[in-house]
Amino acid sequence: MTYYWEEHATHEGKWQAPPGADLAAMRAGLSREPGDVPGMWPMYRQLSDDGRVTSRLRAEHAVLSLYGLHQQGQHYSVHTDGISIASAFRLLRESDRFSVDAVDARFTRAAASSDLESLTFHLRGLINQLKSIGRQAPFDYTQLLSDLTRWQNPINQAHIRRIWASKYFTRSNTSKEK
């Protein structure tokens, strides 16, 4: 299965920009329930035949909405394999555009979220800040989908938080991280 953001990622040095109408539909999905924005229907890969809203669909909806926000106005693909969202936020932390304490506090609020809705809200704010640093800061939206799907089971949240914290607070010697 190929997700929407993967279809528009850089392949062999070529990037296919998503249509503006698609990005607008995704942004309209912010703070809305999965399936509430008809323009997003063709982008979903997790729709069920019986119309149930599954945890996987909730996560995909959140990721599509965040992707639409992040990709808007960018002239590069904001999806790239192997770079965690926390590593991208580390670029925000190191940018001098905002105080380290302010970025740390916002990242901590996101990581401390106990449900998908509040986590998505905080990630939205961080992505808006990330767009303002004036440099490319792509990350792996497919990994984010996996993280947000798993986040909905509280037993997984501490593990995801530790992974994000390690990527946010430590620098890797490689350009790609897993």
Short mmCIF file of C-alpha atoms in Angstrom, two decimals:
data_model
loop_
_atom_site.label_atom_id
_atom_site.label_comp_id
_atom_site.label_asym_id
_atom_site.label_seq_id
_atom_site.Cartn_x
_atom_site.Cartn_y
_atom_site.Cartn_z
CA MET A 1 0.00 0.00 0.00
CA THR A 2 1.31 3.44 -0.91
CA TYR A 3 0.14 6.42 1.12
CA TYR A 4 -0.68 9.80 -0.36
CA TRP A 5 2.49 11.47 0.96
CA GLU A 6 4.61 8.65 -0.47
CA GLU A 7 3.06 9.15 -3.90
CA HIS A 8 4.26 12.76 -3.85
CA ALA A 9 7.71 12.21 -2.33
CA THR A 10 10.98 12.65 -4.17
CA HIS A 11 11.79 9.65 -6.38
CA GLU A 12 15.00 9.47 -8.37
CA GLY A 13 15.61 13.17 -7.86
CA LYS A 14 12.11 14.19 -9.00
CA TRP A 15 9.42 15.64 -6.80
CA GLN A 16 5.75 15.76 -7.73
CA ALA A 17 4.02 18.60 -5.91
CA PRO A 18 0.55 17.69 -4.64
CA PRO A 19 -2.34 19.66 -6.16
CA GLY A 20 -3.26 22.75 -4.16
CA ALA A 21 -6.87 21.54 -3.85
CA ASP A 22 -5.64 18.35 -2.19
CA LEU A 23 -3.55 20.32 0.32
CA ALA A 24 -6.52 22.59 1.05
CA ALA A 25 -8.76 19.57 1.70
CA MET A 26 -6.16 18.07 4.04
CA ARG A 27 -5.83 21.31 5.98
CA ALA A 28 -9.63 21.45 6.24
CA GLY A 29 -9.34 18.10 8.02
CA LEU A 30 -7.52 19.66 10.96
CA SER A 31 -9.77 19.45 14.04
CA ARG A 32 -12.35 17.46 12.07
CA GLU A 33 -13.37 13.81 12.30
CA PRO A 34 -12.17 11.27 9.74
CA GLY A 35 -14.54 11.24 6.80
CA ASP A 36 -15.99 14.71 7.48
CA VAL A 37 -14.10 16.35 4.58
CA PRO A 38 -15.25 14.86 1.26
CA GLY A 39 -12.15 16.18 -0.51
CA MET A 40 -10.04 13.84 1.63
CA TRP A 41 -11.96 10.66 0.76
CA PRO A 42 -9.82 9.72 -2.26
CA MET A 43 -6.65 10.17 -0.17
CA TYR A 44 -7.55 7.64 2.52
CA ARG A 45 -6.09 4.15 2.32
CA GLN A 46 -7.70 2.92 5.56
CA LEU A 47 -11.42 3.24 4.80
CA SER A 48 -13.49 0.24 5.87
CA ASP A 49 -16.38 -1.13 3.82
CA ASP A 50 -18.77 -0.71 6.74
CA GLY A 51 -17.81 2.93 7.37
CA ARG A 52 -16.33 2.34 10.83
CA VAL A 53 -13.75 4.80 12.07
CA THR A 54 -10.84 2.60 13.10
CA SER A 55 -7.74 3.65 15.02
CA ARG A 56 -5.76 3.30 11.79
CA LEU A 57 -8.18 5.65 9.95
CA ARG A 58 -8.02 8.17 12.82
CA ALA A 59 -4.23 8.14 12.62
CA GLU A 60 -4.20 8.40 8.81
CA HIS A 61 -6.62 11.34 8.96
CA ALA A 62 -4.40 13.15 11.46
CA VAL A 63 -1.27 12.47 9.39
CA LEU A 64 -2.89 13.60 6.14
CA SER A 65 -4.04 16.81 7.83
CA LEU A 66 -0.58 17.50 9.27
CA TYR A 67 1.03 16.69 5.93
CA GLY A 68 -1.28 19.17 4.16
CA LEU A 69 -0.30 21.84 6.67
CA HIS A 70 3.43 21.10 6.39
CA GLN A 71 3.53 20.74 2.58
CA GLN A 72 1.62 23.99 1.90
CA GLY A 73 3.95 26.56 0.34
CA GLN A 74 6.98 24.27 0.35
CA HIS A 75 9.00 23.65 -2.81
CA TYR A 76 10.31 20.25 -1.69
CA SER A 77 8.73 17.06 -0.41
CA VAL A 78 8.16 17.26 3.33
CA HIS A 79 8.03 13.44 3.46
CA THR A 80 11.31 11.56 3.49
CA ASP A 81 11.94 8.04 4.67
CA GLY A 82 13.90 7.40 7.82
CA ILE A 83 13.86 10.79 9.58
CA SER A 84 11.70 10.92 12.68
CA ILE A 85 9.37 13.79 13.45
CA ALA A 86 11.36 14.41 16.64
CA SER A 87 14.57 14.83 14.61
CA ALA A 88 12.81 17.46 12.49
CA PHE A 89 11.68 19.22 15.67
CA ARG A 90 15.29 19.15 16.86
CA LEU A 91 16.06 21.39 13.84
CA LEU A 92 13.42 23.78 15.16
CA ARG A 93 15.06 23.66 18.60
CA GLU A 94 18.48 24.45 17.10
CA SER A 95 17.23 27.17 14.74
CA ASP A 96 17.46 30.19 17.06
CA ARG A 97 14.09 31.27 15.64
CA PHE A 98 12.44 30.46 18.99
CA SER A 99 13.93 30.03 22.44
CA VAL A 100 15.09 26.53 23.26
CA ASP A 101 12.95 26.60 26.41
CA ALA A 102 9.82 27.50 24.42
CA VAL A 103 10.37 24.76 21.84
CA ASP A 104 11.20 22.23 24.57
CA ALA A 105 7.99 23.16 26.41
CA ARG A 106 5.89 22.77 23.27
CA PHE A 107 7.55 19.45 22.40
CA THR A 108 7.00 18.22 25.96
CA ARG A 109 3.30 19.18 25.83
CA ALA A 110 2.95 17.19 22.62
CA ALA A 111 4.73 14.17 24.04
CA ALA A 112 2.71 14.35 27.26
CA SER A 113 -0.60 14.23 25.38
CA SER A 114 -2.77 11.34 26.45
CA ASP A 115 -4.98 11.13 23.36
CA LEU A 116 -4.67 11.51 19.60
CA GLU A 117 -6.71 14.71 19.41
CA SER A 118 -4.51 16.67 21.83
CA LEU A 119 -1.32 15.19 20.34
CA THR A 120 -2.40 16.27 16.85
CA PHE A 121 -3.20 19.75 18.16
CA HIS A 122 0.30 20.13 19.62
CA LEU A 123 2.00 18.64 16.56
CA ARG A 124 0.10 21.16 14.43
CA GLY A 125 1.64 24.03 16.40
CA LEU A 126 5.13 22.56 16.16
CA ILE A 127 4.79 22.01 12.41
CA ASN A 128 3.68 25.63 11.95
CA GLN A 129 6.81 26.72 13.80
CA LEU A 130 8.95 24.26 11.84
CA LYS A 131 7.79 25.83 8.57
CA SER A 132 9.03 29.22 9.77
CA ILE A 133 12.71 28.33 10.27
CA GLY A 134 13.61 28.90 6.64
CA ARG A 135 15.22 25.56 5.91
CA GLN A 136 14.11 22.16 4.73
CA ALA A 137 12.85 19.98 7.56
CA PRO A 138 11.18 16.89 6.10
CA PHE A 139 10.38 13.79 8.11
CA ASP A 140 8.92 10.32 7.67
CA TYR A 141 5.13 10.62 7.56
CA THR A 142 4.74 6.85 7.26
CA GLN A 143 6.57 6.43 10.57
CA LEU A 144 4.36 9.13 12.04
CA LEU A 145 1.32 7.12 10.90
CA SER A 146 2.67 4.08 12.73
CA ASP A 147 3.39 6.16 15.85
CA LEU A 148 -0.07 7.78 15.87
CA THR A 149 -1.80 4.46 15.30
CA ARG A 150 0.06 2.92 18.23
CA TRP A 151 -0.41 6.10 20.36
CA GLN A 152 -4.12 5.40 20.61
CA ASN A 153 -3.37 2.43 22.88
CA PRO A 154 -2.07 4.04 26.11
CA ILE A 155 0.22 1.08 26.76
CA ASN A 156 2.38 2.21 23.78
CA GLN A 157 2.68 5.90 24.62
CA ALA A 158 5.65 5.68 27.00
CA HIS A 159 7.68 3.73 24.43
CA ILE A 160 6.93 6.23 21.66
CA ARG A 161 7.77 9.12 24.02
CA ARG A 162 11.18 7.59 24.79
CA ILE A 163 11.95 7.15 21.09
CA TRP A 164 10.90 10.72 20.31
CA ALA A 165 12.91 12.07 23.26
CA SER A 166 16.03 10.24 22.10
CA LYS A 167 15.69 11.69 18.57
CA TYR A 168 14.87 15.18 19.85
CA PHE A 169 17.62 15.52 22.44
CA THR A 170 20.47 13.62 20.74
CA ARG A 171 22.26 14.27 17.48
CA SER A 172 22.83 11.40 15.07
CA ASN A 173 26.00 11.03 13.05
CA THR A 174 23.99 9.77 10.10
CA SER A 175 21.71 11.69 7.79
CA LYS A 176 19.02 9.02 7.96
CA GLU A 177 17.72 7.78 11.30
CA LYS A 178 15.49 4.88 12.22
#
